[in-house]
Coordinates of C-alpha atoms in Angstrom, one line a residue:
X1 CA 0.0 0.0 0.0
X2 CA 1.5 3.6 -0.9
X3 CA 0.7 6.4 1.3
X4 CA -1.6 8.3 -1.0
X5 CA -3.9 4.9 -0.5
X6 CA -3.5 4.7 3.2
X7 CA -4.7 8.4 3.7
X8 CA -7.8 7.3 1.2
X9 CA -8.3 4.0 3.0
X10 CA -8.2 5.7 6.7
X11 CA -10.6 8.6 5.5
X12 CA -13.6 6.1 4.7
X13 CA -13.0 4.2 7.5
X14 CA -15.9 4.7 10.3
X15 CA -12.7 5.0 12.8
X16 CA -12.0 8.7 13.0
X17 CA -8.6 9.7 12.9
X18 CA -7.3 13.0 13.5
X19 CA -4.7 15.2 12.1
X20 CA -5.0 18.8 14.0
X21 CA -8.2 18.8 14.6
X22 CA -8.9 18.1 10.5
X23 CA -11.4 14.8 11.0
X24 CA -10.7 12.2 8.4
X25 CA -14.2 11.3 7.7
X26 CA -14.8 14.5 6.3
X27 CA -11.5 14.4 3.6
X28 CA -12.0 13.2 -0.3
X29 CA -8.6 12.1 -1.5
X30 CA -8.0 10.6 -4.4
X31 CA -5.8 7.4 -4.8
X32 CA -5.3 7.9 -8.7
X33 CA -1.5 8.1 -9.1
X34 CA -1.3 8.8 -12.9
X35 CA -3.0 12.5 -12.2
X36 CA -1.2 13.7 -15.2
X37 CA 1.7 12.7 -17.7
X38 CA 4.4 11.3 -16.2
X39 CA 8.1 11.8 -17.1
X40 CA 10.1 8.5 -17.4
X41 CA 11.0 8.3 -14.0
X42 CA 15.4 6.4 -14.0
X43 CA 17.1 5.5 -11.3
X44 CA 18.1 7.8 -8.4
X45 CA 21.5 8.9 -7.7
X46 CA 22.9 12.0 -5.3
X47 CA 23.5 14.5 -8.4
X48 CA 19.6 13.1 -10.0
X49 CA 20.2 13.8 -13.8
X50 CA 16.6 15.2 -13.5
X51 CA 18.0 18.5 -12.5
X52 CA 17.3 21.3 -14.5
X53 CA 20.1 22.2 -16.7
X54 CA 20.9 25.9 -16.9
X55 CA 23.1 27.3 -20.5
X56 CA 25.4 29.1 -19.2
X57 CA 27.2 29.6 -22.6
X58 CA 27.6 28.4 -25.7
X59 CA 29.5 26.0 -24.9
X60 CA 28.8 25.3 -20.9
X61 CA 25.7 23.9 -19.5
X62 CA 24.8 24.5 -15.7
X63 CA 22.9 21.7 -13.9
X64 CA 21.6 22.4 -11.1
X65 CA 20.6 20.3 -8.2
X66 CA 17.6 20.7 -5.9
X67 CA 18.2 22.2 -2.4
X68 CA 17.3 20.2 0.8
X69 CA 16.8 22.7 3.9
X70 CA 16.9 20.5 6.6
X71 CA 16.7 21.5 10.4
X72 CA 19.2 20.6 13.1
X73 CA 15.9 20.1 15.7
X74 CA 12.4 21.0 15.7
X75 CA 11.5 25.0 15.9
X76 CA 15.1 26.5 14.6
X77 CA 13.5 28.6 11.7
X78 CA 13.8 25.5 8.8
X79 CA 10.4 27.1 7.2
X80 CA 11.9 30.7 7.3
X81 CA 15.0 29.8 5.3
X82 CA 12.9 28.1 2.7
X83 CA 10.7 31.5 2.6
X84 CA 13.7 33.1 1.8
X85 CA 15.3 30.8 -0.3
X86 CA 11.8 30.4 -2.2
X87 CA 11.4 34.5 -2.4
X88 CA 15.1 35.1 -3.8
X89 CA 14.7 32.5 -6.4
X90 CA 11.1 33.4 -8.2
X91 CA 11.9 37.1 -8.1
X92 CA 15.4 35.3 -9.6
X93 CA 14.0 33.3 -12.3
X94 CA 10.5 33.9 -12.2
X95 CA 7.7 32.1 -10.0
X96 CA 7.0 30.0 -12.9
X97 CA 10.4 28.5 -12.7
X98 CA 10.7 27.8 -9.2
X99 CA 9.1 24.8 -7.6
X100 CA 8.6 23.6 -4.0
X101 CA 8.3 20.3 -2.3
X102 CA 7.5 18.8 1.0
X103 CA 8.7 15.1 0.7
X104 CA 7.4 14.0 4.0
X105 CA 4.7 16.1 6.0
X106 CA 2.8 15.7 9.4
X107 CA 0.7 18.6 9.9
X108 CA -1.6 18.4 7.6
X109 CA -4.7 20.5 6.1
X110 CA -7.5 19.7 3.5
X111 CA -7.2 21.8 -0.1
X112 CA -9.0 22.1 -3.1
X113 CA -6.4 20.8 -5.7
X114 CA -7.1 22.1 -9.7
X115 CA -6.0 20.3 -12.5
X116 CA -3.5 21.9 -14.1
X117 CA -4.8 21.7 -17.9
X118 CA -7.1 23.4 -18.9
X119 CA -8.2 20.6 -21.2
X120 CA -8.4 18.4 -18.8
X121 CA -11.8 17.3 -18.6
X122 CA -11.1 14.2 -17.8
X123 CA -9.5 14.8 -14.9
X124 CA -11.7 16.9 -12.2
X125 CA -10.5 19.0 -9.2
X126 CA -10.1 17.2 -5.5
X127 CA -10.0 17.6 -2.3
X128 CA -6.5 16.7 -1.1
X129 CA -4.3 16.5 2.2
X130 CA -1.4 18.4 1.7
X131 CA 1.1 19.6 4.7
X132 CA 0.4 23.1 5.6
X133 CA 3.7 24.6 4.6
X134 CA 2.7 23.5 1.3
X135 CA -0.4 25.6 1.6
X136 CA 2.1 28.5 2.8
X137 CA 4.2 28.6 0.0
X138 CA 2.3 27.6 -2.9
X139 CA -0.2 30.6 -1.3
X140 CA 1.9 33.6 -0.9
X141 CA 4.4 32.9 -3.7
X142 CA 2.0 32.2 -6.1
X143 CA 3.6 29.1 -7.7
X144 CA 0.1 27.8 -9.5
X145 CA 1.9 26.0 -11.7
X146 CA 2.2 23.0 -9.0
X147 CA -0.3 20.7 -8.2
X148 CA -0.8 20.6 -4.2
X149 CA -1.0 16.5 -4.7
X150 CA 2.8 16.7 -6.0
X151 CA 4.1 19.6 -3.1
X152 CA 3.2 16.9 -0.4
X153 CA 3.6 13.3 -1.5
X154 CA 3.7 11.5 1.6
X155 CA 2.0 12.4 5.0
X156 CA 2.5 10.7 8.4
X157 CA -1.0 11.1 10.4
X158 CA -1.4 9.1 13.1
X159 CA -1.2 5.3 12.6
X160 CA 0.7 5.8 10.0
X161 CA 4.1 4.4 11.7
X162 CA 2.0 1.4 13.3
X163 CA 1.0 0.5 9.7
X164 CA 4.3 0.5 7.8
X165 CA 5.6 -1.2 10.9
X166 CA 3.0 -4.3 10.2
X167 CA 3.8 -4.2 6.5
X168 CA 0.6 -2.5 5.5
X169 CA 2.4 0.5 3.9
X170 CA 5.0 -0.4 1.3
X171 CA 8.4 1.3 1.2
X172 CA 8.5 1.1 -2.6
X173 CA 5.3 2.5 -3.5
X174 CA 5.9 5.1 -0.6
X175 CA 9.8 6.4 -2.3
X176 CA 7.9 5.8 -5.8
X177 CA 5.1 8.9 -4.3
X178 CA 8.5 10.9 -3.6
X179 CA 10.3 10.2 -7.0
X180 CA 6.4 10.5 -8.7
X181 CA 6.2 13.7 -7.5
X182 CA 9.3 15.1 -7.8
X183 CA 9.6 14.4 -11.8
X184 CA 6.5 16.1 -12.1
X185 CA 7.8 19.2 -9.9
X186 CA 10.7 19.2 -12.1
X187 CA 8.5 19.0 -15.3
X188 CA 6.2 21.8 -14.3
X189 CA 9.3 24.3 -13.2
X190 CA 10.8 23.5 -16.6
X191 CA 7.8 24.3 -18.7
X192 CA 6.3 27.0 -16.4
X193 CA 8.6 29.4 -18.0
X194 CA 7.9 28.1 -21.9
X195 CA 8.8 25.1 -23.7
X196 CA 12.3 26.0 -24.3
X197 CA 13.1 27.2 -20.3
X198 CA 16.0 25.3 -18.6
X199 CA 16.3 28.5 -15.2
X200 CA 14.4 26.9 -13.0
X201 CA 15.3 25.0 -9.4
X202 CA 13.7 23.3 -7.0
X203 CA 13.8 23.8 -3.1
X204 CA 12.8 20.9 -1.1
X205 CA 11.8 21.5 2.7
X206 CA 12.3 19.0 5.2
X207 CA 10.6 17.6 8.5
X208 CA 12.6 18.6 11.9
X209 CA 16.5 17.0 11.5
X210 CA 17.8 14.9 9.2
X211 CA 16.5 12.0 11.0
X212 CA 12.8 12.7 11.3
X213 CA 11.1 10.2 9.6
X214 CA 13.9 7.5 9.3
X215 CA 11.2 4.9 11.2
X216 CA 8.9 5.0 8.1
X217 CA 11.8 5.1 5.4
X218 CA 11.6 8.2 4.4
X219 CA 14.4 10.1 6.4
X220 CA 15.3 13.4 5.0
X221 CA 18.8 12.9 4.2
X222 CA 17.3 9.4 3.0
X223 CA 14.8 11.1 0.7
X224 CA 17.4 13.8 -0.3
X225 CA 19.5 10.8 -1.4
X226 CA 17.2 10.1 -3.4
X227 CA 16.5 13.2 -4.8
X228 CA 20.1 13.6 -5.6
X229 CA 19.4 17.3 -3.4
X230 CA 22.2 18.9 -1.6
X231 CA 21.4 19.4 1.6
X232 CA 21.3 23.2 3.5
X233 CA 21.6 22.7 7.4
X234 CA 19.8 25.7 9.4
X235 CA 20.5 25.4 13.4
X236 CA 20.1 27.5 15.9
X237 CA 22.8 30.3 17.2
X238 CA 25.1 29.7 19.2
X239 CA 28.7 28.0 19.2
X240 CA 29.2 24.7 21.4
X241 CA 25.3 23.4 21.7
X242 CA 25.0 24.8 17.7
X243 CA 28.0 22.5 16.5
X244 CA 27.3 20.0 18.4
X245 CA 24.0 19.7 16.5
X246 CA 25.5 20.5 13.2
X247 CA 27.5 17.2 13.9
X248 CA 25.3 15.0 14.7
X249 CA 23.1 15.5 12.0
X250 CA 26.0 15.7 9.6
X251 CA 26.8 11.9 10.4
X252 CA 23.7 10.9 8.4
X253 CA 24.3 13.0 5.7
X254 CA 27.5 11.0 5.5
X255 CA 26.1 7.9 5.8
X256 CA 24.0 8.4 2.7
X257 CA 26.2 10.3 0.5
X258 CA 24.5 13.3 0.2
X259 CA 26.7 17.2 0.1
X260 CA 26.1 19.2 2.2
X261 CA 26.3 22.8 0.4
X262 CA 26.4 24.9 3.4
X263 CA 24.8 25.8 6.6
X264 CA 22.4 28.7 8.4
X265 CA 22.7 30.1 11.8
X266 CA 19.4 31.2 13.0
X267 CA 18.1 33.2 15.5
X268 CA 21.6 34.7 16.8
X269 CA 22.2 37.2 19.5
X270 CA 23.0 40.7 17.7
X271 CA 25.7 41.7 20.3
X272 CA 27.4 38.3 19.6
X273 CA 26.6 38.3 15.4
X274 CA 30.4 38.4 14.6
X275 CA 31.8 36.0 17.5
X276 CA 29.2 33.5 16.0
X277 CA 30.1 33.7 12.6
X278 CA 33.8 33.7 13.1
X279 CA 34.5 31.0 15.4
X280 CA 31.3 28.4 13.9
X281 CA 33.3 28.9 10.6
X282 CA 36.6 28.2 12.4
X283 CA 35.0 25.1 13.9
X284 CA 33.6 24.2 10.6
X285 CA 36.4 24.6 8.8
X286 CA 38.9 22.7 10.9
X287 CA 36.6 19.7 11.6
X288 CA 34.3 19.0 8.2
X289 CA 37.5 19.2 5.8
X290 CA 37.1 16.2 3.5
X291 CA 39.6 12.9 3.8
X292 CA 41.4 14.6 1.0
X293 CA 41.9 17.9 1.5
X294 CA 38.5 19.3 -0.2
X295 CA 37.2 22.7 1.4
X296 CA 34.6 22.5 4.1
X297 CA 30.7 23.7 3.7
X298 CA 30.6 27.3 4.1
X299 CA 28.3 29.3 6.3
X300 CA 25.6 30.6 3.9
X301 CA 24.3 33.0 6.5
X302 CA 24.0 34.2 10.0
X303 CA 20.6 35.5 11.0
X304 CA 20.2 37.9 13.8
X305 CA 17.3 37.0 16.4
X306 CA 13.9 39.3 15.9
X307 CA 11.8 38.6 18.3
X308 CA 8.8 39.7 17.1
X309 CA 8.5 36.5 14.7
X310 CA 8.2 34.4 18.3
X311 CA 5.5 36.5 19.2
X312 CA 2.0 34.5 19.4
X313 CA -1.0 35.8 17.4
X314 CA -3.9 35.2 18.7
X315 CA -4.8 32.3 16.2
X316 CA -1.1 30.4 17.9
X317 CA -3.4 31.0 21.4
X318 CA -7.1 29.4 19.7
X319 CA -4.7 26.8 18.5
X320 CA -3.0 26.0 21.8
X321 CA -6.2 25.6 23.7
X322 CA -8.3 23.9 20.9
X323 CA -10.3 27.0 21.4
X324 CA -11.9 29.7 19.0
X325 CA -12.2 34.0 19.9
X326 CA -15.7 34.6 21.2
X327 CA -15.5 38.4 19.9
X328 CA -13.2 40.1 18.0
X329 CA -12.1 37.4 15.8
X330 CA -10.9 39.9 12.7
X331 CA -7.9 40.6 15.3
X332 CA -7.1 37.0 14.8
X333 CA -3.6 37.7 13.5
X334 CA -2.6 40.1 15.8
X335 CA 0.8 39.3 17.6
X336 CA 1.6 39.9 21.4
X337 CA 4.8 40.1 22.6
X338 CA 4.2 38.0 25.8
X339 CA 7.5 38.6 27.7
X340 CA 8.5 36.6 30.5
X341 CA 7.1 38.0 33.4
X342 CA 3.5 36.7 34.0
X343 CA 2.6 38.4 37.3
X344 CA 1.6 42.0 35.7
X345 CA 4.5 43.5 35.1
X346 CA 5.2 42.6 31.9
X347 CA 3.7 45.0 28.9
X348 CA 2.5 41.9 26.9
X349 CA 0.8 39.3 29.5
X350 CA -0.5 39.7 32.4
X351 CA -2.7 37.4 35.0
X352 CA -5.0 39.3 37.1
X353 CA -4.9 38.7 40.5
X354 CA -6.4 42.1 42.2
X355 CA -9.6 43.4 42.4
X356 CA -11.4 45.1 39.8
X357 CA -10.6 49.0 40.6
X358 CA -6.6 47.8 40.3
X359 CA -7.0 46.3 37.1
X360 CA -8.9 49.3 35.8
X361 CA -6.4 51.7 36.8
X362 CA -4.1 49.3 34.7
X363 CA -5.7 49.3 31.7
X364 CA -6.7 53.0 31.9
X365 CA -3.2 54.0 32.4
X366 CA -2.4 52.2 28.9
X367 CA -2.5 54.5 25.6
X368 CA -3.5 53.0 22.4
X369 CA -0.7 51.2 21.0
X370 CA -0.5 49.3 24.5
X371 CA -1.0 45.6 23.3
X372 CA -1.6 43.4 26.3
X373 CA -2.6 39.6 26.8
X374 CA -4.6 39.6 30.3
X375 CA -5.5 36.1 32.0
X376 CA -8.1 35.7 34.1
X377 CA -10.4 32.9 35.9
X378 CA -13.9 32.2 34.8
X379 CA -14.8 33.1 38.5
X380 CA -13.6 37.0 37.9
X381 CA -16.9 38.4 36.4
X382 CA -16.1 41.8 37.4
X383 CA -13.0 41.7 35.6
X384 CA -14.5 40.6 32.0
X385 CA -17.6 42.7 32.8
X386 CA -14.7 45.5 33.3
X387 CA -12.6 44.5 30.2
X388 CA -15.8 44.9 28.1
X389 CA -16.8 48.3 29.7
X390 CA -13.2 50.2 28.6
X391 CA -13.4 48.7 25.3
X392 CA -16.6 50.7 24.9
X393 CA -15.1 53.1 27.0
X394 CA -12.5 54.1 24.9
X395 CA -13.9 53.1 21.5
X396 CA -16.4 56.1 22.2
X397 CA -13.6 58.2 22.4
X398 CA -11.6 57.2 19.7
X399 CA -8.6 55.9 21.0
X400 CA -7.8 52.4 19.8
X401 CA -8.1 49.0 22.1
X402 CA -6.1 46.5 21.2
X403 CA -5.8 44.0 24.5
X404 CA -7.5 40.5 24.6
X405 CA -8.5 38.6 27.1
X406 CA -7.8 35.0 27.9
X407 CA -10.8 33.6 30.5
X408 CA -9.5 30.7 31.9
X409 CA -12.3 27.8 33.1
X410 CA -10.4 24.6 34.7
X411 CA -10.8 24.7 38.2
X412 CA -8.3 22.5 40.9
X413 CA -10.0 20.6 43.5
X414 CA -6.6 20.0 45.5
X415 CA -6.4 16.6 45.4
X416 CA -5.3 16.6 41.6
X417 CA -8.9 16.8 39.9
X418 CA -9.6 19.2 37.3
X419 CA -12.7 20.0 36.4
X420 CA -14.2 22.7 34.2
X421 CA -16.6 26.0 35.4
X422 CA -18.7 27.0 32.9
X423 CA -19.0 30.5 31.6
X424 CA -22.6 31.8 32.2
X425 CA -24.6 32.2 29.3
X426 CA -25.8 35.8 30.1
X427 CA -22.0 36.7 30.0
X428 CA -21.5 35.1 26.6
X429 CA -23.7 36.9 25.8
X430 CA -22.6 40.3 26.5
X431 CA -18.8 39.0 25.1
X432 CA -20.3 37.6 21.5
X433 CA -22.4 41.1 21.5
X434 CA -18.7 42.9 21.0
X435 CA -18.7 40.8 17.1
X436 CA -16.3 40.1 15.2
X437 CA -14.7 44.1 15.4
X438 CA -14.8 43.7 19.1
X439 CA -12.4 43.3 22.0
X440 CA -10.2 39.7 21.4
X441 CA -12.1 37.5 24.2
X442 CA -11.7 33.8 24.0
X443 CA -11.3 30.8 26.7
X444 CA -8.7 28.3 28.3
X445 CA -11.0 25.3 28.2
X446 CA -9.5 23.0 31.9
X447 CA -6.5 25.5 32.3
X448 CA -5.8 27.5 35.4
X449 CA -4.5 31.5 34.6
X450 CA -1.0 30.2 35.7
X451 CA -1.1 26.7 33.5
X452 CA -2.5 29.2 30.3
X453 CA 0.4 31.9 31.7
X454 CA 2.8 29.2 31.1
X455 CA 1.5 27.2 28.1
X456 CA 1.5 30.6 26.1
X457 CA 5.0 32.1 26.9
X458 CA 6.6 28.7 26.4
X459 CA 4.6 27.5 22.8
X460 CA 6.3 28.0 20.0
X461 CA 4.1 30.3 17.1
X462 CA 4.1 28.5 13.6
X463 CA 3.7 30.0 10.2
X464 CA 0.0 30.4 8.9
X465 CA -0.8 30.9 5.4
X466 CA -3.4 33.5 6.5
X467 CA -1.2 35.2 8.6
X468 CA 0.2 37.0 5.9
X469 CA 2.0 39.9 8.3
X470 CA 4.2 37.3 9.5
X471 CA 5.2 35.7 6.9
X472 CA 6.2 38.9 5.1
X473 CA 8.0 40.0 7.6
X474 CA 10.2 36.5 8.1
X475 CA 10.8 36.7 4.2
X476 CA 12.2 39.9 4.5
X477 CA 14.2 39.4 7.6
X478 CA 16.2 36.1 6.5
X479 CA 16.5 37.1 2.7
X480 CA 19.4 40.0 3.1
X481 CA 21.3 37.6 5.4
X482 CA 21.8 34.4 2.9
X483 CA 24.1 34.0 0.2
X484 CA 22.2 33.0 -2.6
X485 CA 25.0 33.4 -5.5
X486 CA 27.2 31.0 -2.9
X487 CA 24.7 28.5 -2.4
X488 CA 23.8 28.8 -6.3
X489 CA 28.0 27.5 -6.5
X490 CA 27.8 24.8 -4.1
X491 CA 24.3 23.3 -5.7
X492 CA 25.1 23.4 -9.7
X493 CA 27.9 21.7 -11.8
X494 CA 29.5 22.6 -15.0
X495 CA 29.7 20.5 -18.2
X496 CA 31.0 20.8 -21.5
X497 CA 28.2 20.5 -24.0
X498 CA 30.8 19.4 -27.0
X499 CA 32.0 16.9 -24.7

């Protein structure tokens, strides 16, 4: 069984399975594999002959390989280089001749997928699965020219692992789905552009480090192996902790041939920007020389640390606490620099824990670009009744609101039993009354202020292809840091045409 059938096969069984909070009952995916012409698929190597070849001159053709950003860990900024990377290269070569692919995903989302012929009439639309970085990119960059089904071949929901494990998912098919879609990436990039266009490339995003996925077969540096895609490291800034990780996930790399054509520090300290970079390509270049002599991957870039791309939007909170805003939903991707001081101090989140009159004089004091998160129990009906009244309060007089509230309901009984108080109807009410324009109110279904305190300051916000401030602002952040005519060296080979 290939994993495009196991998704099918699990959707239209009456057990439900779940892939955040997307119910598989409710998804149409389509097991046809032969959605549209297939290129002859040979057999892969680490430099795939697939690669698009680039004419450098009359005599010189450039072929370029397919980049592999892979991660050191989970949550070092893997999706932000491939914004970048993505961004550089249609503005580069055109959007038509750039093309995007998630081998292996795990978060996944439901999409309406087109065919891409207009003459297709055999062939109607679908609903798909896809990852939601796929979504993301294909979204904001515009890159209609790829079929969502061939930007995310092969998703891991849960079960998944249990039924490769028993033999119900076959590696074969599974790497076929990989290679499938890849050839027909490839083809699209190439003929985006018209018939005769060789600029195009192909960036392929992993899944965490190298590793991830290595239980179902589909590791990334296995799957980049395949691809014959030179791999781009990103890790996270530092100098001992960042190297050791760079090394660790360098050994698998190794172990299945695959170049590594340079590496990203993310998220560094500005005060130590040039200590980083200098002594992480000392270490670098004195330990990842080759056995004979061959130069070591460079550093492609150093990214300074902004910290307002760590800062939650409200849709990161709904998300956390399987919740959705009561009022002021339009305000749904609006960020709040939490901080980390929880007990009132800090600009950004605060728990309330005086009476009403304190907490008034606290949000009266604030002007209108004040942007705090306040936490409060379910118990504390003055202090939403309050919260409501200087929204009005100050919405008569013109100066803009822009706190939310977070109305936390679980309730500890002491002797470890959580249970849940409901929020009165009559005060729903008066919250939902606010619309959609209103103040941002939503609930911490079974959390205690301190718990929701804690759960927010610590989570880690992910991309969202609606949140399109965000992502805008991470594209233009990473971009000026990488070095795209260096990593356009270490990816590409030259050949003599005559030859």
């Amino acid at each position: 069984m290939s994993s495009v059938r196991f998704i099918q096969q699990k959707a239209s069984n009456a057990t439900a399975l779940t892939v955040k909070g997307v119910h598989r009952r409710s998804l149409i995916v389509s097991a046809k594999k032969a959605h549209r012409p297939i290129v002859q698929m040979p057999t892969f190597h680490r430099h795939y002959s697939a690669s698009p070849a680039i004419q450098s001159s009359s005599s010189n053709t450039v072929r370029q390989r397919p980049i592999y950003v892979c991660a050191t860990r989970q949550h070092v900024g893997k999706t932000s280089v491939s914004l970048a990377l993505v961004s550089h290269f249609t503005k580069r070569f055109g959007s038509e001749n750039v093309g995007y692919i998630k081998a292996v995903g795990q978060q996944c989302m439901r999409v309406w997928d087109e065919p891409l012929d207009a003459d297709a009439d055999d062939e109607p639309g679908q609903y798909v699965l896809v990852d939601k970085d796929v979504k993301l990119i294909r979204d904001h960059f515009g890159l209609s020219h790829l079929r969502f089904q061939d930007m995310s071949p092969v998703l891991i929901p849960q079960g998944y692992t249990k039924s490769y494990l028993d033999g119900e998912i076959n590696n074969q098919d599974q790497t076929a789905d990989i290679r499938r879609a890849y050839l027909n990436i490839v083809k699209a990039t190439k003929l985006g552009g018209g018939n005769h266009n060789n600029n195009s490339i192909t960036i392929c995003e992993g899944t965490g480090h190298v590793g991830v996925g290595s239980i179902v077969g589909s590791g990334n540096a296995r799957v980049a192996a395949e691809l014959g895609a030179d791999v781009v490291l990103v890790a996270n800034g530092g100098l001992g902790s960042a190297f050791d990780e760079l090394e660790l996930n360098r050994a698998l790399c190794l172990q299945y041939g695959v170049n590594i054509a340079g590496v990203v520090i993310n998220k560094v300290q500005p005060d130590k920007y040039d200590q980083t970079r200098e002594y992480l390509t000392k270490a670098i270049d004195q330990m990842w020389k080759g056995p004979n002599g061959e130069p070591a991957p460079p550093i492609l870039g150093v990214v300074p640390d902004r910290p307002y791309l760590g800062c939650p939007a409200l849709a990161d909170v709904e998300s956390t606490f399987g919740t959705v805003l009561l009022s002021g939903s339009d305000h749904r991707y609006r960020h709040y620099d939490v901080g980390s001081n929880v007990q009132g101090r800090s600009i950004g989140m605060s728990m309330i824990t005086t009476d009403l009159a304190a907490f008034l004089r606290t949000i009266q004091r604030q002007d209108g670009d004040a942007r705090t998160m306040f936490i409060c129990h379910v118990t504390r009906d003055d202090v939403i009744l309050g919260f409501l009244a200087e929204y009005r309060r100050k919405t008569r007089r013109g100066i803009p609101f822009q706190s939310a509230l977070v109305i936390c309901t679980g309730c500890d009984d002491g002797m470890g039993d959580v249970s849940d108080i409901e929020l009165s109807p009559e005060v729903v009410d008066m919250i939902r009354d606010a619309g959609p324009s209103g103040p941002p109110v939503l609930r911490a279904p079974g959390f205690s202020p301190a718990e929701a305190a804690k759960h927010i300051r610590t989570m880690t916000p992910k991309f969202n292809a609606n949140d399109e401030r965000r992502v805008t602002r991470a594209t233009e952040h990473y971009e000026p840091y990488i070095d795209f005519d260096l990593l356009m060296d270490r990816t590409s080979s030259t050949s003599d045409v005559a030859a």
